[in-house]
Amino acid sequence: AQSVTQLDSQVPVFEEAPVELRCNYSSSVSVYLFWYVQYPNQGLQLLLKYLSGSTLVESINGFEAEFNKSQTSFHLRKPSVHISDTAEYFCAVSRSGGYNKLIFGAGTRLAVHP
Amino acid sequence: DAGVTQSPTHLIKTRGQHVTLRCSPISGHKSVSWYQQVLGQGPQFIFQYYEKEERGRGNFPDRFSARQFPNYSSELNVNALLLGDSALYLCASSLGDTHQPQHFGDGTRLSIL
């Protein structure tokens, strides 16, 4: 079975500051890793994914995440945040080779202040 | 192209009633999954359907059931509603049933009185 731990329930940060949202996972098999973002009263939007290959993956809006197999982590980073990045961020895993059931963490609330 | 659409957007029911939630996947997507998101928590997997067959079921009671139609749309049914069923119900679609990313709708907010 897989599980996901998001180490921070809330992360307050000032605009233009860097941010890191931490995610650790547990699995006895290979996994795919995802970050989703949820804005108020909306569904989840895929931010970025790791399936295979380069361990550093990037999104079109400046976020990046690095897969670290030895530390079983997939932390999300952004060098300079904007007010519009305020949202709930969810880390998720699915078992590679199996059907794509997503196991989510509890979420991290990113609050960007001016 | 239209994204995943869910209906209704909001629903209020009382304990003991039943409810049907509907989902239309992105055109060309053959897989539909359902998730329950209780306030303040991450989504929990309920079901996945691919090509009209159930591929996976989460740890939910038999009061929860679903089906997928020939046009790949899907329904989630919940019988004998309990207060604890109050949640945001999310539908996600993907091209296949393995590693393709899932695309989520905006959900149905179900409130049980």
GROMACS .gro file of C-alpha atoms in nm:
model
  227
    1ALA     CA    1   0.000   0.000   0.000
    2GLN     CA    2   0.105   0.356  -0.059
    3SER     CA    3   0.077   0.660   0.166
    4VAL     CA    4   0.161   1.029   0.137
    5THR     CA    5   0.263   1.272   0.409
    6GLN     CA    6   0.260   1.643   0.353
    7LEU     CA    7   0.467   1.779   0.635
    8ASP     CA    8   0.313   2.125   0.658
    9SER     CA    9  -0.059   2.192   0.678
   10GLN     CA   10  -0.008   2.566   0.622
   11VAL     CA   11   0.277   2.768   0.474
   12PRO     CA   12   0.257   3.149   0.497
   13VAL     CA   13   0.500   3.342   0.278
   14PHE     CA   14   0.546   3.694   0.148
   15GLU     CA   15   0.508   3.777  -0.219
   16GLU     CA   16   0.826   3.726  -0.427
   17ALA     CA   17   0.981   3.504  -0.158
   18PRO     CA   18   1.083   3.144  -0.233
   19VAL     CA   19   0.873   2.856  -0.106
   20GLU     CA   20   0.906   2.481  -0.056
   21LEU     CA   21   0.612   2.248   0.010
   22ARG     CA   22   0.727   1.916   0.144
   23CYS     CA   23   0.596   1.574   0.046
   24ASN     CA   24   0.713   1.232   0.153
   25TYR     CA   25   0.568   0.904   0.039
   26SER     CA   26   0.579   0.542   0.145
   27SER     CA   27   0.554   0.252  -0.096
   28SER     CA   28   0.694  -0.096  -0.140
   29VAL     CA   29   0.663  -0.069  -0.519
   30SER     CA   30   0.756   0.187  -0.782
   31VAL     CA   31   0.526   0.486  -0.798
   32TYR     CA   32   0.431   0.781  -1.012
   33LEU     CA   33   0.420   1.117  -0.833
   34PHE     CA   34   0.197   1.418  -0.886
   35TRP     CA   35   0.131   1.765  -0.750
   36TYR     CA   36  -0.219   1.908  -0.786
   37VAL     CA   37  -0.342   2.258  -0.697
   38GLN     CA   38  -0.693   2.342  -0.579
   39TYR     CA   39  -0.829   2.695  -0.582
   40PRO     CA   40  -1.136   2.779  -0.369
   41ASN     CA   41  -1.457   2.616  -0.487
   42GLN     CA   42  -1.283   2.439  -0.771
   43GLY     CA   43  -1.158   2.093  -0.855
   44LEU     CA   44  -0.794   1.988  -0.870
   45GLN     CA   45  -0.562   2.099  -1.146
   46LEU     CA   46  -0.252   1.900  -1.235
   47LEU     CA   47   0.059   2.107  -1.163
   48LEU     CA   48   0.331   1.860  -1.255
   49LYS     CA   49   0.409   1.490  -1.264
   50TYR     CA   50   0.698   1.249  -1.239
   51LEU     CA   51   0.662   0.924  -1.432
   52SER     CA   52   1.021   0.838  -1.522
   53GLY     CA   53   1.342   0.992  -1.652
   54SER     CA   54   1.479   1.320  -1.519
   55THR     CA   55   1.413   1.352  -1.148
   56LEU     CA   56   1.354   1.728  -1.179
   57VAL     CA   57   1.020   1.820  -1.331
   58GLU     CA   58   0.889   2.167  -1.403
   59SER     CA   59   0.551   2.329  -1.458
   60ILE     CA   60   0.468   2.612  -1.696
   61ASN     CA   61   0.406   2.859  -1.412
   62GLY     CA   62   0.745   2.839  -1.242
   63PHE     CA   63   0.698   2.550  -0.999
   64GLU     CA   64   0.939   2.258  -0.993
   65ALA     CA   65   0.964   1.934  -0.799
   66GLU     CA   66   1.244   1.687  -0.754
   67PHE     CA   67   1.197   1.314  -0.709
   68ASN     CA   68   1.437   1.179  -0.449
   69LYS     CA   69   1.407   0.801  -0.435
   70SER     CA   70   1.648   0.751  -0.147
   71GLN     CA   71   1.458   0.996   0.071
   72THR     CA   72   1.120   0.901  -0.077
   73SER     CA   73   1.041   1.268  -0.125
   74PHE     CA   74   0.887   1.487  -0.396
   75HIS     CA   75   0.911   1.843  -0.264
   76LEU     CA   76   0.756   2.130  -0.458
   77ARG     CA   77   0.948   2.456  -0.495
   78LYS     CA   78   0.905   2.797  -0.648
   79PRO     CA   79   1.180   3.065  -0.639
   80SER     CA   80   0.939   3.361  -0.628
   81VAL     CA   81   0.570   3.332  -0.542
   82HIS     CA   82   0.281   3.556  -0.644
   83ILE     CA   83  -0.043   3.642  -0.468
   84SER     CA   84  -0.220   3.429  -0.727
   85ASP     CA   85  -0.033   3.119  -0.604
   86THR     CA   86  -0.247   3.120  -0.288
   87ALA     CA   87  -0.424   2.784  -0.295
   88GLU     CA   88  -0.429   2.431  -0.151
   89TYR     CA   89  -0.159   2.201  -0.286
   90PHE     CA   90  -0.189   1.824  -0.284
   91CYS     CA   91   0.085   1.568  -0.338
   92ALA     CA   92  -0.032   1.232  -0.474
   93VAL     CA   93   0.109   0.895  -0.573
   94SER     CA   94  -0.012   0.608  -0.784
   95ARG     CA   95   0.135   0.265  -0.824
   96SER     CA   96   0.333   0.232  -1.145
   97GLY     CA   97   0.197  -0.044  -1.365
   98GLY     CA   98  -0.132  -0.062  -1.183
   99TYR     CA   99  -0.452   0.126  -1.245
  100ASN     CA  100  -0.411   0.494  -1.172
  101LYS     CA  101  -0.575   0.519  -0.834
  102LEU     CA  102  -0.437   0.832  -0.671
  103ILE     CA  103  -0.343   0.839  -0.304
  104PHE     CA  104  -0.341   1.198  -0.180
  105GLY     CA  105  -0.176   1.371   0.110
  106ALA     CA  106  -0.380   1.591   0.342
  107GLY     CA  107  -0.278   1.906   0.156
  108THR     CA  108  -0.076   2.219   0.227
  109ARG     CA  109  -0.241   2.556   0.234
  110LEU     CA  110  -0.007   2.813   0.073
  111ALA     CA  111  -0.095   3.168   0.176
  112VAL     CA  112   0.097   3.441  -0.007
  113HIS     CA  113   0.088   3.780   0.162
  114PRO     CA  114   0.169   4.118   0.003
  115ASP     CA  115  -1.238   2.144  -2.561
  116ALA     CA  116  -1.466   2.107  -2.263
  117GLY     CA  117  -1.312   1.976  -1.945
  118VAL     CA  118  -1.466   1.727  -1.706
  119THR     CA  119  -1.818   1.838  -1.624
  120GLN     CA  120  -2.011   1.736  -1.314
  121SER     CA  121  -2.372   1.786  -1.216
  122PRO     CA  122  -2.525   1.912  -1.004
  123THR     CA  123  -2.278   2.160  -0.854
  124HIS     CA  124  -2.453   2.165  -0.517
  125LEU     CA  125  -2.700   1.930  -0.355
  126ILE     CA  126  -2.873   1.920  -0.019
  127LYS     CA  127  -3.021   1.593   0.107
  128THR     CA  128  -3.144   1.452   0.436
  129ARG     CA  129  -3.029   1.141   0.616
  130GLY     CA  130  -3.160   0.819   0.466
  131GLN     CA  131  -3.216   0.958   0.118
  132HIS     CA  132  -3.024   0.850  -0.188
  133VAL     CA  133  -2.835   1.062  -0.439
  134THR     CA  134  -2.704   1.031  -0.794
  135LEU     CA  135  -2.409   1.237  -0.911
  136ARG     CA  136  -2.315   1.264  -1.278
  137CYS     CA  137  -1.989   1.312  -1.463
  138SER     CA  138  -1.899   1.367  -1.828
  139PRO     CA  139  -1.533   1.303  -1.908
  140ILE     CA  140  -1.311   1.493  -2.146
  141SER     CA  141  -1.378   1.386  -2.504
  142GLY     CA  142  -1.166   1.083  -2.587
  143HIS     CA  143  -1.107   0.984  -2.226
  144LYS     CA  144  -1.219   0.631  -2.148
  145SER     CA  145  -1.142   0.618  -1.777
  146VAL     CA  146  -1.344   0.784  -1.502
  147SER     CA  147  -1.258   0.790  -1.132
  148TRP     CA  148  -1.454   0.917  -0.834
  149TYR     CA  149  -1.308   1.072  -0.519
  150GLN     CA  150  -1.460   1.199  -0.195
  151GLN     CA  151  -1.305   1.509  -0.039
  152VAL     CA  152  -1.415   1.584   0.315
  153LEU     CA  153  -1.354   1.942   0.427
  154GLY     CA  154  -0.991   1.994   0.527
  155GLN     CA  155  -0.868   1.663   0.389
  156GLY     CA  156  -0.722   1.526   0.070
  157PRO     CA  157  -0.944   1.340  -0.176
  158GLN     CA  158  -1.012   0.971  -0.106
  159PHE     CA  159  -1.046   0.723  -0.393
  160ILE     CA  160  -1.390   0.565  -0.432
  161PHE     CA  161  -1.405   0.397  -0.776
  162GLN     CA  162  -1.234   0.376  -1.112
  163TYR     CA  163  -1.405   0.264  -1.432
  164TYR     CA  164  -1.237   0.194  -1.763
  165GLU     CA  165  -1.423   0.090  -2.077
  166LYS     CA  166  -1.736   0.044  -1.866
  167GLU     CA  167  -1.571  -0.202  -1.628
  168GLU     CA  168  -1.488  -0.142  -1.264
  169ARG     CA  169  -1.110  -0.141  -1.229
  170GLY     CA  170  -1.076  -0.043  -0.868
  171ARG     CA  171  -1.274   0.025  -0.554
  172GLY     CA  172  -1.166   0.215  -0.246
  173ASN     CA  173  -1.254   0.148   0.114
  174PHE     CA  174  -1.613   0.266   0.102
  175PRO     CA  175  -1.930   0.080   0.211
  176ASP     CA  176  -2.165  -0.093  -0.031
  177ARG     CA  177  -2.397   0.207  -0.007
  178PHE     CA  178  -2.168   0.358  -0.268
  179SER     CA  179  -2.201   0.231  -0.625
  180ALA     CA  180  -2.116   0.358  -0.969
  181ARG     CA  181  -2.141   0.275  -1.333
  182GLN     CA  182  -2.002   0.392  -1.664
  183PHE     CA  183  -2.211   0.427  -1.977
  184PRO     CA  184  -2.120   0.348  -2.343
  185ASN     CA  185  -2.043   0.718  -2.400
  186TYR     CA  186  -1.796   0.696  -2.105
  187SER     CA  187  -2.001   0.924  -1.880
  188SER     CA  188  -2.049   0.799  -1.528
  189GLU     CA  189  -2.285   0.808  -1.232
  190LEU     CA  190  -2.206   0.775  -0.864
  191ASN     CA  191  -2.491   0.657  -0.645
  192VAL     CA  192  -2.503   0.675  -0.269
  193ASN     CA  193  -2.787   0.513  -0.074
  194ALA     CA  194  -2.903   0.561   0.286
  195LEU     CA  195  -2.716   0.888   0.322
  196LEU     CA  196  -2.539   0.962   0.649
  197LEU     CA  197  -2.424   1.293   0.789
  198GLY     CA  198  -2.067   1.179   0.728
  199ASP     CA  199  -2.130   1.160   0.355
  200SER     CA  200  -2.124   1.539   0.341
  201ALA     CA  201  -1.830   1.620   0.115
  202LEU     CA  202  -1.711   1.742  -0.221
  203TYR     CA  203  -1.738   1.457  -0.472
  204LEU     CA  204  -1.484   1.483  -0.750
  205CYS     CA  205  -1.482   1.308  -1.082
  206ALA     CA  206  -1.162   1.268  -1.282
  207SER     CA  207  -1.105   1.137  -1.632
  208SER     CA  208  -0.798   1.010  -1.811
  209LEU     CA  209  -0.710   0.854  -2.144
  210GLY     CA  210  -0.632   0.515  -1.999
  211ASP     CA  211  -0.631   0.330  -1.676
  212THR     CA  212  -0.263   0.336  -1.586
  213HIS     CA  213  -0.017   0.624  -1.571
  214GLN     CA  214  -0.197   0.892  -1.767
  215PRO     CA  215  -0.266   1.200  -1.552
  216GLN     CA  216  -0.618   1.246  -1.427
  217HIS     CA  217  -0.811   1.563  -1.502
  218PHE     CA  218  -1.063   1.672  -1.243
  219GLY     CA  219  -1.401   1.840  -1.262
  220ASP     CA  220  -1.507   2.111  -1.018
  221GLY     CA  221  -1.701   1.861  -0.810
  222THR     CA  222  -2.045   1.827  -0.657
  223ARG     CA  223  -2.084   1.969  -0.308
  224LEU     CA  224  -2.315   1.734  -0.117
  225SER     CA  225  -2.459   1.849   0.214
  226ILE     CA  226  -2.655   1.611   0.436
  227LEU     CA  227  -2.895   1.760   0.691
   0.00000   0.00000   0.00000
